[in-house]
CSV table of C-alpha atoms in Angstrom, one decimal:
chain,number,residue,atom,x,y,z
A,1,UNK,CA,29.9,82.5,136.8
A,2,UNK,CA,32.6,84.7,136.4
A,3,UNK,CA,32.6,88.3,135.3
A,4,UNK,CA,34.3,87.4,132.4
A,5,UNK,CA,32.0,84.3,131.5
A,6,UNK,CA,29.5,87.2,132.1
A,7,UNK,CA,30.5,89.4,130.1
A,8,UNK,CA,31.7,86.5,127.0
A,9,UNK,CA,35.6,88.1,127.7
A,10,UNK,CA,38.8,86.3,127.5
A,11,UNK,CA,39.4,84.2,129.6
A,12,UNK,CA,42.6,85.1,132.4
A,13,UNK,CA,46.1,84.0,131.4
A,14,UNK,CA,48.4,82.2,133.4
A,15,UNK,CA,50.0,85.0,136.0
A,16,UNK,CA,53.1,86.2,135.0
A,17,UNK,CA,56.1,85.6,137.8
A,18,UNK,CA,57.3,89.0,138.8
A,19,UNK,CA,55.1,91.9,138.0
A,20,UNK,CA,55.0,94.4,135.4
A,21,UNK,CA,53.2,97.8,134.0
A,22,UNK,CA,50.8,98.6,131.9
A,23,UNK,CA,52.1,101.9,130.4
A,24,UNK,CA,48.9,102.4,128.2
A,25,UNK,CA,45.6,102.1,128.6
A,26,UNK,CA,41.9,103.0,128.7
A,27,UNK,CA,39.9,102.0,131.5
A,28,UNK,CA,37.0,104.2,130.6
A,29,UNK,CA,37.1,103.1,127.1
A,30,UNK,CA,37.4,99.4,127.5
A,31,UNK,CA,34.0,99.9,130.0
A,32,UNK,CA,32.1,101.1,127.5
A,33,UNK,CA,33.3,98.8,124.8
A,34,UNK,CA,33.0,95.5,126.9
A,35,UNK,CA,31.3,96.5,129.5
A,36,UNK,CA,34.3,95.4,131.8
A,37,UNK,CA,34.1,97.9,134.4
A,38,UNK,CA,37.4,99.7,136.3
A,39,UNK,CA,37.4,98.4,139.8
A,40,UNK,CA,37.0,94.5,138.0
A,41,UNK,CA,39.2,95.4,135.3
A,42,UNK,CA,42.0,96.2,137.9
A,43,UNK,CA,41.5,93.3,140.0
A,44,UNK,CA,41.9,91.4,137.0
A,45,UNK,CA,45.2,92.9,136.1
A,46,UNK,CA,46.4,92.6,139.4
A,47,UNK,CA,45.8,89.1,140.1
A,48,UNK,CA,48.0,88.0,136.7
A,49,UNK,CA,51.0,89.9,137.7
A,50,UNK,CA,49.5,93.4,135.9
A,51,UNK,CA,50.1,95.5,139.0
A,52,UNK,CA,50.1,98.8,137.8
A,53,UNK,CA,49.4,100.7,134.9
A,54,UNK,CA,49.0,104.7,133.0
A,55,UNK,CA,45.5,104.8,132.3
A,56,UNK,CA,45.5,107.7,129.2
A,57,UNK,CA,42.9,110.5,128.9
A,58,UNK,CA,42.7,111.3,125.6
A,59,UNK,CA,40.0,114.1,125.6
A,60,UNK,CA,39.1,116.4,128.1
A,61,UNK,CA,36.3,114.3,129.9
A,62,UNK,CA,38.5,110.9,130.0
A,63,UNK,CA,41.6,113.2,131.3
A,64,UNK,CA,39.6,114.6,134.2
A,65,UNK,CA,38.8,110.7,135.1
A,66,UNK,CA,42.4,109.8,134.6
A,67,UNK,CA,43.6,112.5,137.4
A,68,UNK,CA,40.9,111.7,139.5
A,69,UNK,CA,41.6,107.9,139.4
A,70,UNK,CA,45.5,108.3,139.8
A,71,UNK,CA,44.4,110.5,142.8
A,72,UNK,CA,42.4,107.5,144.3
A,73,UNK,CA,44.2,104.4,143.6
A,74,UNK,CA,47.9,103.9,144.5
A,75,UNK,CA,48.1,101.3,141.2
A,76,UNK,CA,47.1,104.4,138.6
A,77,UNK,CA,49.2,106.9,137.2
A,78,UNK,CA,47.9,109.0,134.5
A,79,UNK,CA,48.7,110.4,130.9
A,80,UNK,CA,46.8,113.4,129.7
A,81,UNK,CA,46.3,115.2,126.4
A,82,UNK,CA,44.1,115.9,123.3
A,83,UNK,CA,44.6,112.6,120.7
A,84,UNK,CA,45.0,114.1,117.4
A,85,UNK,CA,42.3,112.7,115.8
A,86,UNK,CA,40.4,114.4,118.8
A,87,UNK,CA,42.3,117.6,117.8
A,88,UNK,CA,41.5,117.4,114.2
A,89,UNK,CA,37.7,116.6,115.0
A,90,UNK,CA,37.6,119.5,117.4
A,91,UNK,CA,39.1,122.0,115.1
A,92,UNK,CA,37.3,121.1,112.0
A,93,UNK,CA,33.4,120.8,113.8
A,94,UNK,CA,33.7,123.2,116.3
A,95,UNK,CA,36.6,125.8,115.6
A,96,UNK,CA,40.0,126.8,116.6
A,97,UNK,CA,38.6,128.6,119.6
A,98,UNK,CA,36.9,125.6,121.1
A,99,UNK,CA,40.1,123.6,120.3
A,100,UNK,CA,41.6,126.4,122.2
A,101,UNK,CA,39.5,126.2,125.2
A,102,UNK,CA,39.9,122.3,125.7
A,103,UNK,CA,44.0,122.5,125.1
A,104,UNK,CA,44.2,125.5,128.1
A,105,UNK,CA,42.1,122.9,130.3
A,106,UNK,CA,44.5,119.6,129.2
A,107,UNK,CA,47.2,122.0,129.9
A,108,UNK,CA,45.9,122.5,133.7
A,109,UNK,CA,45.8,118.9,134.1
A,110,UNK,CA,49.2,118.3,133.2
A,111,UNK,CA,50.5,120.0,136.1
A,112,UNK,CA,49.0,117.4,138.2
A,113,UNK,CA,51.4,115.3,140.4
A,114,UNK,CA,49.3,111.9,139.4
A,115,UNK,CA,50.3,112.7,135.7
A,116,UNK,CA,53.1,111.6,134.9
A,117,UNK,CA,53.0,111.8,130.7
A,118,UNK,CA,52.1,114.4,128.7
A,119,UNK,CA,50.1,112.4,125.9
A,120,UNK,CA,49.4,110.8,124.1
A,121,UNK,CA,49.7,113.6,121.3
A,122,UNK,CA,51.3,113.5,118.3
A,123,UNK,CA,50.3,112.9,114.2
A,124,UNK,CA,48.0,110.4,112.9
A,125,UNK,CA,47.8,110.6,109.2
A,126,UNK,CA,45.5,107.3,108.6
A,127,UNK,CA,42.3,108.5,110.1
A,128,UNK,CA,43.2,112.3,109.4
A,129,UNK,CA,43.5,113.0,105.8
A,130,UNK,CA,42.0,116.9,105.3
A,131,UNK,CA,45.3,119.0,105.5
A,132,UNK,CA,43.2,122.0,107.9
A,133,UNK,CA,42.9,118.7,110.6
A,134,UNK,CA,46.8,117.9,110.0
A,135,UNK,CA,47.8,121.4,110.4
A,136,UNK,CA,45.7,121.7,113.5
A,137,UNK,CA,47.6,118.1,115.2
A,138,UNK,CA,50.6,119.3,114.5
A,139,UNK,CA,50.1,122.8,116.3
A,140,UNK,CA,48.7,120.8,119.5
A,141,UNK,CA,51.6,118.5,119.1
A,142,UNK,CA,53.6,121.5,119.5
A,143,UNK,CA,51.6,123.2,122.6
A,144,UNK,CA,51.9,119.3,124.3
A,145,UNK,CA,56.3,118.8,123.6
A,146,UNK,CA,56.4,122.2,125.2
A,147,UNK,CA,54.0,121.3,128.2
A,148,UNK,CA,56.4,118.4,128.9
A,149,UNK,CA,59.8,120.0,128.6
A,150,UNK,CA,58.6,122.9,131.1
A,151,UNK,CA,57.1,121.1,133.4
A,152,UNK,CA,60.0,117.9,133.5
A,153,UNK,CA,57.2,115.2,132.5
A,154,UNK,CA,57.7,112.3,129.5
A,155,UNK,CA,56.3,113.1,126.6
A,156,UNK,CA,53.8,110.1,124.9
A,157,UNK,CA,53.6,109.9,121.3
A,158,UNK,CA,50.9,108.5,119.7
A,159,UNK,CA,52.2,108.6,115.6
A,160,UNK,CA,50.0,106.7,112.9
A,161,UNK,CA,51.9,106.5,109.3
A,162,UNK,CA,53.6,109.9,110.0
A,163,UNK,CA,56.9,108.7,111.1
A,164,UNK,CA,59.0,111.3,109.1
A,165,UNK,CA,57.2,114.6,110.5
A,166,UNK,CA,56.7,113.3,114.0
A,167,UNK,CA,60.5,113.4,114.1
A,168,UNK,CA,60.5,116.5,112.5
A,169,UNK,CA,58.5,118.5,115.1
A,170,UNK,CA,60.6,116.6,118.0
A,171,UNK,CA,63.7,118.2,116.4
A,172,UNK,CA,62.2,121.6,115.4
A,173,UNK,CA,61.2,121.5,119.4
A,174,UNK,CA,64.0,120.2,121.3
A,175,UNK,CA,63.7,116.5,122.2
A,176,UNK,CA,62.2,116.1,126.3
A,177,UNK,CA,64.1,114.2,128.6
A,178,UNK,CA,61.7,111.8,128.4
A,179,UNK,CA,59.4,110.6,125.6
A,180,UNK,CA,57.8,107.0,124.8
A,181,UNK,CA,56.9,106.3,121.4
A,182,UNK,CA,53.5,104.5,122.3
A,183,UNK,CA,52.1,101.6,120.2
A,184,UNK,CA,55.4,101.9,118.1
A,185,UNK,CA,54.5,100.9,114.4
A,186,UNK,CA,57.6,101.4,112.9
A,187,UNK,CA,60.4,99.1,111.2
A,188,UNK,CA,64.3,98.5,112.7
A,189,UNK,CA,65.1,101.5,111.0
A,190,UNK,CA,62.3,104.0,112.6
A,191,UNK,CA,63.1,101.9,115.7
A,192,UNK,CA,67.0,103.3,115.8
A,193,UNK,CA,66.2,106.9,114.4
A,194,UNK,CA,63.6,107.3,117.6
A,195,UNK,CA,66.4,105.3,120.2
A,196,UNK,CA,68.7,107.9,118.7
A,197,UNK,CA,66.8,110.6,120.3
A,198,UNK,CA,66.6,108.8,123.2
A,199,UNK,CA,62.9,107.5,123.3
A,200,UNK,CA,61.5,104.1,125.1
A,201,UNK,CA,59.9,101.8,122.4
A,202,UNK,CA,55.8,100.7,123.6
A,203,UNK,CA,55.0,97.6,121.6
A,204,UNK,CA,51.5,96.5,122.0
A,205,UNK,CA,49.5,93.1,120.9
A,206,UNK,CA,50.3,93.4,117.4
A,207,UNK,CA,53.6,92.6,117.7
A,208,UNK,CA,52.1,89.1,118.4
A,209,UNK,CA,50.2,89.2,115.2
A,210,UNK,CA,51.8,87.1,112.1
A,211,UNK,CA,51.4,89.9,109.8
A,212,UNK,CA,53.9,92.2,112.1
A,213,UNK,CA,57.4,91.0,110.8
A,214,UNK,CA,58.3,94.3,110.7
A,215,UNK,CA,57.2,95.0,113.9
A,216,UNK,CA,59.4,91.9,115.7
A,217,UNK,CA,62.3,93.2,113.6
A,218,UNK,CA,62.1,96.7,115.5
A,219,UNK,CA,61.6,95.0,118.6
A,220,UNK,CA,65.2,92.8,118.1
A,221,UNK,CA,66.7,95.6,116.9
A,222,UNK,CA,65.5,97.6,120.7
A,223,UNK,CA,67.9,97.5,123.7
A,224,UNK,CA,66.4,95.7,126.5
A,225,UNK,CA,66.9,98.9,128.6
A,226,UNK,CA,64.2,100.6,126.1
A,227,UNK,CA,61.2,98.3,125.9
A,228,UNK,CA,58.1,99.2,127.6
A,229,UNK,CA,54.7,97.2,127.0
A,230,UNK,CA,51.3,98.1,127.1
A,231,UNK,CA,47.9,96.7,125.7
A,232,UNK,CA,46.2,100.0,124.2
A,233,UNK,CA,43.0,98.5,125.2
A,234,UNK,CA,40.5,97.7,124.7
A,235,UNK,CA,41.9,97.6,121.1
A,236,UNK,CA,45.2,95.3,119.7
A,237,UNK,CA,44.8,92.5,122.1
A,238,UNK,CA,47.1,90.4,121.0
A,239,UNK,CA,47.1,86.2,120.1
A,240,UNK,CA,45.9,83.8,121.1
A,241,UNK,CA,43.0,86.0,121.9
A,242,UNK,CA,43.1,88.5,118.8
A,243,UNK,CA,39.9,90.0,117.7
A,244,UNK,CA,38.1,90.0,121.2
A,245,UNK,CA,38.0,92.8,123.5
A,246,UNK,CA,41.5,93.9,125.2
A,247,UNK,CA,42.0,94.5,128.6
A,248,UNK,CA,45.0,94.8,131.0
A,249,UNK,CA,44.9,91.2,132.2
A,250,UNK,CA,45.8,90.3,128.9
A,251,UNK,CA,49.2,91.6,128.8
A,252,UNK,CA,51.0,88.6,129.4
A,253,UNK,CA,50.2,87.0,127.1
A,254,UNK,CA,52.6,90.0,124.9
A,255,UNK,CA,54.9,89.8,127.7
A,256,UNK,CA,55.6,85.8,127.2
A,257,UNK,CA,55.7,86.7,123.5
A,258,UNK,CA,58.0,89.2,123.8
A,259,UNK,CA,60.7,87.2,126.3
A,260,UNK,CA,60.6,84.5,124.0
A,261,UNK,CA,61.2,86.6,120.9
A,262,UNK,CA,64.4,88.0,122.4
A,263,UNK,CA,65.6,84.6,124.3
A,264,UNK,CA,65.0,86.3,127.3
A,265,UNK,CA,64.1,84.6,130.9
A,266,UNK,CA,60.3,85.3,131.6
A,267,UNK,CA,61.3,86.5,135.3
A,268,UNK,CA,63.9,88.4,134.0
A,269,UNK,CA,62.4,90.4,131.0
A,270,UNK,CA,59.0,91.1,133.5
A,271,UNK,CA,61.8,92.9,135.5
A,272,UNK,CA,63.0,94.6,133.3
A,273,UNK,CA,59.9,96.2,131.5
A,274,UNK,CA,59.3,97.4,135.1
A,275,UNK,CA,62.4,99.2,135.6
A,276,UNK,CA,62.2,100.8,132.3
A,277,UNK,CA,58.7,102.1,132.7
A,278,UNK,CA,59.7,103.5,136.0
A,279,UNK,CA,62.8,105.0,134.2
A,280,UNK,CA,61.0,106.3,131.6
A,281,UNK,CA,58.0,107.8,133.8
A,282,UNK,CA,60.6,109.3,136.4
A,283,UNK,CA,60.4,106.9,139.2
A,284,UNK,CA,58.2,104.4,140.8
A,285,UNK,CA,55.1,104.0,142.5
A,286,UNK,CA,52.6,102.1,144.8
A,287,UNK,CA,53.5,99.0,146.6
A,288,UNK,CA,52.0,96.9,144.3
């Protein structure tokens, strides 16, 4: 029996035909949600055509793994930051000097030469609704646009129905060289005010979902140039396998979706979401 039969997972997809990138995930998350554990979950991605990905600490404990694992494994590269719902939580439980404390340790792992986004930060307005916890997001979203201009790192945005101000603090801030609008939930509009700027569009599983019109409209409306891809797991995997557990062997599955939306060849579009993670991370990696 497989580890997947084991665990009641999804079962693998047929391997793409040129390999491609994960640009955001959660190993340590999808673990303890599945029980799918990193060296298996890896192996997994590699063998369908997944040969690398940016697994993305989002608190200070999963952004110490994520250095450590970049450090060790040639097919890892990480992303670092405090998520802003982790931000509002912090400052709203424990205080602004706590908050403090875990942003100036974040900050020291930033400088790391296995990160290579600072993220994902930004605004989320769905699961944050007191105006203290918004205040405090967009002041770490600050502190983290900052961190990437000085230290020549891409900037990942993580921005949940607050489209209007994340663009706002980008512009107040100066926009980075680099920044990837991850899990991109806009419309075709959103889509060209963010390309505008210069920013790489992520779309995740749900732009497989038959709800996310919107969503395929925003991806037409993307240059091919600016399209990245990423699963967000364990969370958004996308159809045929939709409401299971997500993981980064699933990913072709929005990869096939995505070539065929756009009429592109398979081969072609996998090569193509490489190049433009590699140009939107600052160069390439491993020899995977």
């Amino acid at each position: 029996m497989s580890v997947l039969d084991e665990l009641g997972l999804p079962p693998l997809p047929e391997a793409l035909p040129r390999p491609v990138v994960d640009n955001h995930t959660h190993l340590t998350s999808t673990a303890e949600y599945s029980g799918l554990q990193v060296a298996d979950n890896l192996a997994l991605a590699a063998g369908v055509g997944v040969t690398r990905l940016i697994e993305v600490g989002c608190d200070v404990e999963s952004a110490r793994f994520a250095v450590e694992l970049a450090g060790a494994d040639p097919q890892v590269r990480a992303a670092v930051a405090l998520h802003p719902n982790d931000v509002a939580r912090t400052f709203l439980k424990a205080g602004e000097s706590r908050l403090e404390a875990d942003l100036a340790v974040i900050e020291e792992l930033c400088a790391d030469p296995g990160v290579v986004a600072v993220g994902e930060t930004g605004l989320d307005y769905f699961r944050t609704r007191e105006a203290e916890g918004r205040r405090a997001q967009e002041v770490a979203f600050r502190r983290h646009v900052q961190w990437a201009k000085r230290l020549g790192k891409t900037l990942m945005i993580h921005d949940r129905d607050a489209h209007d101000d994340i663009l706002r603090v980008l512009d107040d801030e100066g926009v980075p060289e680099r920044f990837v609008m991850h899990c991109f939930s806009g419309d075709a509009d959103f889509a060209h005010r963010c390309l505008e700027r210069g920013g790489w569009l992520s779309f995740p599983g749900v732009v497989t979902f038959g709800s996310a019109e919107a969503l395929r409209e925003a991806a037409l409306a993307t240059p091919l140039d600016r399209i990245l891809v990423e699963t967000d797991a364990p969370y958004l995997t996308p159809k045929p396998q939709r409401g299971k557990a997500n993981a980064p062997y699933l990913l072709p599955h929005t990869v096939r979706f995505l070539a065929e939306l756009l009429d592109v060849d398979l081969a072609e579009f996998c090569d193509q979401v490489t190049a433009n993670t590699f140009a939107a991370y600052g160069g390439r990696w491993g020899d995977a």
